[in-house]
Tab-separated table of C-alpha atoms in Angstrom:
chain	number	residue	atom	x	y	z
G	9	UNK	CA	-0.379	6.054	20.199
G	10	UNK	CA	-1.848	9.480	19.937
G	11	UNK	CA	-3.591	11.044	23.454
G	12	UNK	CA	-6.944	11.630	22.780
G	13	UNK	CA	-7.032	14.655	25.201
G	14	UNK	CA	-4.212	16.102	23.241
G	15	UNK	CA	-5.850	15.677	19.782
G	16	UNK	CA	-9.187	17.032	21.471
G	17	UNK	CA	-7.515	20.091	21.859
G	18	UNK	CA	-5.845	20.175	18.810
G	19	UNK	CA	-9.422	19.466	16.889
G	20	UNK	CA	-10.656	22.564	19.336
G	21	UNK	CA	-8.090	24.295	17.738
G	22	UNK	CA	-8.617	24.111	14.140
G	23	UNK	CA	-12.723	24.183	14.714
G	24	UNK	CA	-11.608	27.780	15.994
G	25	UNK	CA	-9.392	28.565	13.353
G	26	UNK	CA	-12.010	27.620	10.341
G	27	UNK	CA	-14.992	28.841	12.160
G	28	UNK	CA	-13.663	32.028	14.169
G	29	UNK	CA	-16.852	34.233	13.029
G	30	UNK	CA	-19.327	31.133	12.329
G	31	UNK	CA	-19.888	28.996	9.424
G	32	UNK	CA	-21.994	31.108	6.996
G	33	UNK	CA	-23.223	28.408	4.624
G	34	UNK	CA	-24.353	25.964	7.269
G	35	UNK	CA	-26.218	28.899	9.250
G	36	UNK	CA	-28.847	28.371	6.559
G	37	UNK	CA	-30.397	25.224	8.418
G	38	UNK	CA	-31.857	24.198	11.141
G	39	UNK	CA	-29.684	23.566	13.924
G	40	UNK	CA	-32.152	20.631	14.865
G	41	UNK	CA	-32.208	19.120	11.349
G	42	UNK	CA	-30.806	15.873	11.029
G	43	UNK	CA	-28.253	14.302	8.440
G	44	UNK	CA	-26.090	11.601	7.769
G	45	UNK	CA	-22.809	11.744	6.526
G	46	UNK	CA	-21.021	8.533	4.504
G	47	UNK	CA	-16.864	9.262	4.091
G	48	UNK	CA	-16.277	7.124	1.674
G	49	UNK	CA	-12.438	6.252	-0.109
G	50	UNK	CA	-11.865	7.358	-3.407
G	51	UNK	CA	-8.672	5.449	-3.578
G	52	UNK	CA	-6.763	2.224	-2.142
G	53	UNK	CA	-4.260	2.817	0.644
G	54	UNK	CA	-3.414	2.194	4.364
G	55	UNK	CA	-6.114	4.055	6.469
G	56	UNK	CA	-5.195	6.246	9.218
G	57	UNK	CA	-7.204	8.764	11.427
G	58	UNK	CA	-9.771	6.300	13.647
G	59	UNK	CA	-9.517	8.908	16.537
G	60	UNK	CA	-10.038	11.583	14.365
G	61	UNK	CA	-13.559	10.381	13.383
G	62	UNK	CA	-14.466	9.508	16.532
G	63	UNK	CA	-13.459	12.615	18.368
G	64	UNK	CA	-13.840	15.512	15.494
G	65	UNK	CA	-17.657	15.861	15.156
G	66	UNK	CA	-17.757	15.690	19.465
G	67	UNK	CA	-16.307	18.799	19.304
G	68	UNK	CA	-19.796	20.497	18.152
G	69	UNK	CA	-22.062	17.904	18.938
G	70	UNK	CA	-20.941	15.419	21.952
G	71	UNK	CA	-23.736	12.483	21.630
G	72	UNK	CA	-23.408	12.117	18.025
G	73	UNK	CA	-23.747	9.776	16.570
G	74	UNK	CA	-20.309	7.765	14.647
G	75	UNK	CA	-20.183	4.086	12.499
G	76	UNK	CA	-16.427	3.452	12.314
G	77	UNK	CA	-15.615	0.637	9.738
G	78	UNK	CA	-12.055	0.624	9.515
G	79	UNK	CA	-9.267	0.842	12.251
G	80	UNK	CA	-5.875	2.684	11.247
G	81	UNK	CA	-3.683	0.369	9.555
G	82	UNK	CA	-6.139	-1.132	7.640
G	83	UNK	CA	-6.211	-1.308	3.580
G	84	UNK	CA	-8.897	-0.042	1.544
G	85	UNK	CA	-10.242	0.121	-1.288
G	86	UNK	CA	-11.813	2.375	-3.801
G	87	UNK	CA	-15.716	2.930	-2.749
G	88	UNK	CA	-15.272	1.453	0.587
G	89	UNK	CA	-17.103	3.006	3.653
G	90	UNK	CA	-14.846	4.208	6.087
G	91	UNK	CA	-17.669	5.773	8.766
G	92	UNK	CA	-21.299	6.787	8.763
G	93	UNK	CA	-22.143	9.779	10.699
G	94	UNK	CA	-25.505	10.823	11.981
G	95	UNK	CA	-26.404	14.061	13.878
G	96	UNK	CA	-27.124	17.704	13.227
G	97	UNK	CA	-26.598	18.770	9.331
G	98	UNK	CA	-24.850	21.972	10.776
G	99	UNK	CA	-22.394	19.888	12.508
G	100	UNK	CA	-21.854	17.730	9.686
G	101	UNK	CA	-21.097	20.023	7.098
G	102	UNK	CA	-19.183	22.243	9.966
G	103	UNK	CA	-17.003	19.699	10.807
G	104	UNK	CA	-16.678	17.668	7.000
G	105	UNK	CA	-13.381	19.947	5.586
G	106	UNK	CA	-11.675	19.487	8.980
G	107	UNK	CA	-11.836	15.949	9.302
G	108	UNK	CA	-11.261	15.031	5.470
G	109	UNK	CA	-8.184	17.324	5.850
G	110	UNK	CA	-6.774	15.362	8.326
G	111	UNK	CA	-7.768	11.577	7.623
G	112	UNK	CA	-6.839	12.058	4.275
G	113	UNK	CA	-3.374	13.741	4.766
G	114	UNK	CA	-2.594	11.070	7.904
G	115	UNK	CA	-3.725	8.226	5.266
G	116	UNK	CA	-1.413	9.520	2.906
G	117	UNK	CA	1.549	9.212	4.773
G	118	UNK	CA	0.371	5.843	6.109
G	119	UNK	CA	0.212	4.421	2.828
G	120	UNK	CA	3.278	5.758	1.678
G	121	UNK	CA	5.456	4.644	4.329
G	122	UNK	CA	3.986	1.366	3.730
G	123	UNK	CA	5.022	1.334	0.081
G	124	UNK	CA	8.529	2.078	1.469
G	125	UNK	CA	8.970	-0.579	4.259
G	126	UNK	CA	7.014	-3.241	1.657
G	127	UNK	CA	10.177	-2.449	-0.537
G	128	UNK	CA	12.888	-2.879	2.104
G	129	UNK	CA	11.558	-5.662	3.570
G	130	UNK	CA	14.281	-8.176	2.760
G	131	UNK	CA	16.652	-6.252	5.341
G	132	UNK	CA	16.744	-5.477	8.119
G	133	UNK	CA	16.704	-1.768	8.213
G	134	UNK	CA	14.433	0.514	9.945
G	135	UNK	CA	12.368	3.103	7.842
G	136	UNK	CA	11.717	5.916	10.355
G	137	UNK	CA	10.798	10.055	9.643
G	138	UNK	CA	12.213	13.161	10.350
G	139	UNK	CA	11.413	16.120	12.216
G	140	UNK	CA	10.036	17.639	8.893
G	141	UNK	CA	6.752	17.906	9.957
G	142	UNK	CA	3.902	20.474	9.290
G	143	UNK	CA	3.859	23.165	12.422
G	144	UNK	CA	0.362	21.934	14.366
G	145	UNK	CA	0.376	18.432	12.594
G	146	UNK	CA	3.301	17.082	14.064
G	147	UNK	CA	2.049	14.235	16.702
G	148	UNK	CA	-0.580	13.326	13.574
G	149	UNK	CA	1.921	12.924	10.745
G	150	UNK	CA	4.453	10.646	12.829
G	151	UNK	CA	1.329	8.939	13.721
G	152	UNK	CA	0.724	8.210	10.291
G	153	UNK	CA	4.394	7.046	9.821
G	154	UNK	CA	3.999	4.511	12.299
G	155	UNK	CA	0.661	3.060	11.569
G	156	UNK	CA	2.449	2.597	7.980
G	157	UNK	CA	4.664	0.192	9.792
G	158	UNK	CA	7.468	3.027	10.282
G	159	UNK	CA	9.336	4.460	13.256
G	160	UNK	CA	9.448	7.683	14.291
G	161	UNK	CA	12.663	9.622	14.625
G	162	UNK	CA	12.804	12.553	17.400
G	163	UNK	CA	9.119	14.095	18.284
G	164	UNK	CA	10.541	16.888	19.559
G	165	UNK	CA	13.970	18.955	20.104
G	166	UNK	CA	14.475	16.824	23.606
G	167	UNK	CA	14.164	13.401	21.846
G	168	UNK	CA	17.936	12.740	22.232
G	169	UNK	CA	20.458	14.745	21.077
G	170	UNK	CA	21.178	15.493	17.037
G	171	UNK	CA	24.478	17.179	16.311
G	172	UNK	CA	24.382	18.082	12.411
G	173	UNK	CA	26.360	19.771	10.333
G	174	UNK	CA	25.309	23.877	11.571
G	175	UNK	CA	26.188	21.958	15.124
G	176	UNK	CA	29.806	21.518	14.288
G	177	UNK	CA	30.153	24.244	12.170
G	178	UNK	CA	29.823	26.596	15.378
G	179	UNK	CA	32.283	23.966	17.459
G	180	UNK	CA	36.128	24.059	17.542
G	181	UNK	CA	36.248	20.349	16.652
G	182	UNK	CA	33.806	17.294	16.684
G	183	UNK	CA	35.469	15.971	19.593
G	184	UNK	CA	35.027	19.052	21.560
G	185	UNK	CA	31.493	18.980	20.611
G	186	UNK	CA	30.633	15.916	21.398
G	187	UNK	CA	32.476	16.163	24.950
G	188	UNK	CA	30.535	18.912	25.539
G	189	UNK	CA	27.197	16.979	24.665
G	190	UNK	CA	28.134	14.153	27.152
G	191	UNK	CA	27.911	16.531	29.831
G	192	UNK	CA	23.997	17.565	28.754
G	193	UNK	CA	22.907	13.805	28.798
G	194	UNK	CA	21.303	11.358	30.744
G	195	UNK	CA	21.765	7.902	30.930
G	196	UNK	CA	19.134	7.088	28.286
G	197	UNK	CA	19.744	9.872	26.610
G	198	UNK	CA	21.387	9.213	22.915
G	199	UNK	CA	23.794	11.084	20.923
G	200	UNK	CA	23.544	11.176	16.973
G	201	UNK	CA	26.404	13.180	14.574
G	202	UNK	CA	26.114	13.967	10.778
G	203	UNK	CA	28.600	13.082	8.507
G	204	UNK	CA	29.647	13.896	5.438
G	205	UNK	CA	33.075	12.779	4.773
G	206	UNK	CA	35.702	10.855	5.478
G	207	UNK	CA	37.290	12.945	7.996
G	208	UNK	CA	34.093	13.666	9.750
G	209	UNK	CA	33.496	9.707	9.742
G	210	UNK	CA	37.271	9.127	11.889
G	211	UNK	CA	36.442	12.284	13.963
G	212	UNK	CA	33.142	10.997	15.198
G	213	UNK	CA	34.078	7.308	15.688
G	214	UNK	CA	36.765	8.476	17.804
G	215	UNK	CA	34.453	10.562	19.717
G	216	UNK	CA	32.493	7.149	20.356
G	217	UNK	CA	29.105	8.900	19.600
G	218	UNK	CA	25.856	6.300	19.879
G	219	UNK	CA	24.793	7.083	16.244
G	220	UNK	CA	26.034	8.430	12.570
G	221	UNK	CA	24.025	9.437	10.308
G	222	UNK	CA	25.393	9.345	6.678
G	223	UNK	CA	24.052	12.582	5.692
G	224	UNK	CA	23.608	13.125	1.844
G	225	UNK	CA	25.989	10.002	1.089
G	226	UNK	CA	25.474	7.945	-2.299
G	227	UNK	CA	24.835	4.253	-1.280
G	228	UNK	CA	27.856	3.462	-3.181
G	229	UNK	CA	30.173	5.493	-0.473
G	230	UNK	CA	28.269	4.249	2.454
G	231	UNK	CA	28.774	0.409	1.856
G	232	UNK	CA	32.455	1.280	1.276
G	233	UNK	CA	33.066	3.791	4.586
G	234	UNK	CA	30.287	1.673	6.644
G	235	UNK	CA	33.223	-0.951	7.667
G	236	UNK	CA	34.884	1.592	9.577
G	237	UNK	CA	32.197	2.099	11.702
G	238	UNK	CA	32.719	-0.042	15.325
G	239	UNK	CA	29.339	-2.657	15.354
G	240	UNK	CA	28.417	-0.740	19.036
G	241	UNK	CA	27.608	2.813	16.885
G	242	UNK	CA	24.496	2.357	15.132
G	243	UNK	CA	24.245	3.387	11.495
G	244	UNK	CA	21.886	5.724	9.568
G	245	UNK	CA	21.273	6.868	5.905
G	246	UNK	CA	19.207	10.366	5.452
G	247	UNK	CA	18.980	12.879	2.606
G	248	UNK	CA	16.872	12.884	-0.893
G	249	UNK	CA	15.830	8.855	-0.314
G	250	UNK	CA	12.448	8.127	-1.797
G	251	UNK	CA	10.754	4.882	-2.812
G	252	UNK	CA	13.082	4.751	-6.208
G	253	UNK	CA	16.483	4.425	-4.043
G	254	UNK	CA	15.617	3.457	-0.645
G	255	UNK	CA	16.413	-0.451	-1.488
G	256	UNK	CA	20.267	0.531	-2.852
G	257	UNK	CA	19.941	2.295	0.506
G	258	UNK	CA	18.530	-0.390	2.768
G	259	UNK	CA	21.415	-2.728	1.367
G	260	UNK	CA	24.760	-1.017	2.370
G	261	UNK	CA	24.281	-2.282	5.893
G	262	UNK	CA	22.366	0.616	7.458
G	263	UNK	CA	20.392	-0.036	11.053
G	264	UNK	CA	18.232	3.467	9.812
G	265	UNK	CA	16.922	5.527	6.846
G	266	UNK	CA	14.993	8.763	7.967
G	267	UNK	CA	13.004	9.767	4.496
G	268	UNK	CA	11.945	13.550	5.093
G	269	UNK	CA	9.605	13.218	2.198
G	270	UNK	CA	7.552	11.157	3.829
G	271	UNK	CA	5.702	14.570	5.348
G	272	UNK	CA	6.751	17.288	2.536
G	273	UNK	CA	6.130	15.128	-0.162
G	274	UNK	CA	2.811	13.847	0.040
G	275	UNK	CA	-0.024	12.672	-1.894
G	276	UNK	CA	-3.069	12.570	0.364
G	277	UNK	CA	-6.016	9.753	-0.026
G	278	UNK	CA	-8.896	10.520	-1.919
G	279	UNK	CA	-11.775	10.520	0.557
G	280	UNK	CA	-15.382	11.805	-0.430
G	281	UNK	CA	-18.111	12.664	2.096
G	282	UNK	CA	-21.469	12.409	1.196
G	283	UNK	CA	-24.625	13.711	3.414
G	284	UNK	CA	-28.183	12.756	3.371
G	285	UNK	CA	-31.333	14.222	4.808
């Protein structure tokens, strides 16, 4: 659930950084002409990006006036209305790119992950992101992941503790390393090591970590190494998995598969907006 005083901020943020010196082209009017504006979808997907239309244009204009039809999560279709908008044409056409931006990108990513857990849904494994996010778009991408009926991975650095491979390349051993990150936790704090191999696979069970990530690993070598692993360590699959191979993924036995390309690899929803005098 995203914290509406947090994406307030971040909205007051990018109305800055588009309109640092003014909007030029919507100087033209009247400040006290009225519009509507209709966003409508160009596409079918999973809609996400309900606080963004009801916070965005607030940012200029605080009683204006906003018509929300869907709720995130939703499906829709191509020509649906998503929102009518009425209130100043400046702050309509001010605040149109930046919202668009945003709902369509977040809708993106919500339909896409849905695609993905639609696919897998005959297992029981849990489709969840990565910490690939876009710098300032973090808490709105992972938003979109889990309104597509994913699960987000870390949010931030602090989200548990993630030994990969740089991790233990700077560490005398992984047992070492993992000692050493048993001091740093708490008690609901969780500790997650790459692997790559077979000798990194012994050298982390015995260090009894909480979760392994099979990191680049062909499906085919993870349902034959995944018996080693004790039932009490949680399993997880990462690295180039897309909608083509996430099923041979999902069935090697796997509790998790983080799919980075679920933020850098993105088509957006098509979403017009349309104003009226």
């Amino acid at each position: 659930m995203l914290n509406k005083l947090h994406v307030q901020e971040k909205l007051k943020q990018f109305y800055l950084e588009d309109n640092h010196y003014g909007d030029l082209s919507s100087s033209i009017f009247d400040i006290n002409q009225q519009g509507t504006l209709t966003l409508l979808s160009k596409d079918e997907g999973i809609f996400c990006g309900e606080i963004i239309l009801q916070e965005s244009f607030k940012i200029i204009e605080s009683d204006i006036q906003t018509d929300i039809a869907v709720k995130d999560g939703d499906s829709v279709k191509k020509g649906q209305v998503l929102a009518v908008v009425k209130g100043s044409v400046t702050t309509l056409l001010t605040m149109e790119r930046i919202t668009l931006n945003l709902i369509q990108r977040m809708s993106g990513i919500a339909t896409s992950t849905h695609q993905i857990v639609q696919k897998v849904q005959h297992t029981n494994v849990k489709i969840v992101d990565t910490r690939k996010t876009t710098p300032g778009l973090g808490m709105f991408e992972k938003h979109a992941v889990h309104v597509g009926g994913g699960y987000n991975h870390r949010r931030t650095l602090n989200d548990g503790l993630m030994l990969k491979d740089n991790h233990i390349s700077f560490s005398k051993s992984i047992d070492d390393l993992v000692s050493k990150a048993k001091r740093h936790i708490g008690p609901m704090d969780k500790i997650e090591i790459e692997i790559e191999d077979e000798q990194t696979l012994t050298d982390a069970v015995q260090a009894d970590v909480n979760i392994m990530m099979f990191d680049n690993c062909t499906p085919e070598w993870i349902k034959e190494h995944i018996v080693k692993v004790p039932s009490h360590i949680q399993t997880e699959a990462s690295g180039n998995i897309n909608i083509n191979n996430v099923v041979q993924y999902a069935e090697t036995g796997v509790d998790y598969i983080s799919i980075g390309s679920l933020f850098y690899d993105q088509h957006a929803l098509d979403i017009s907006a349309k104003v009226v005098i």
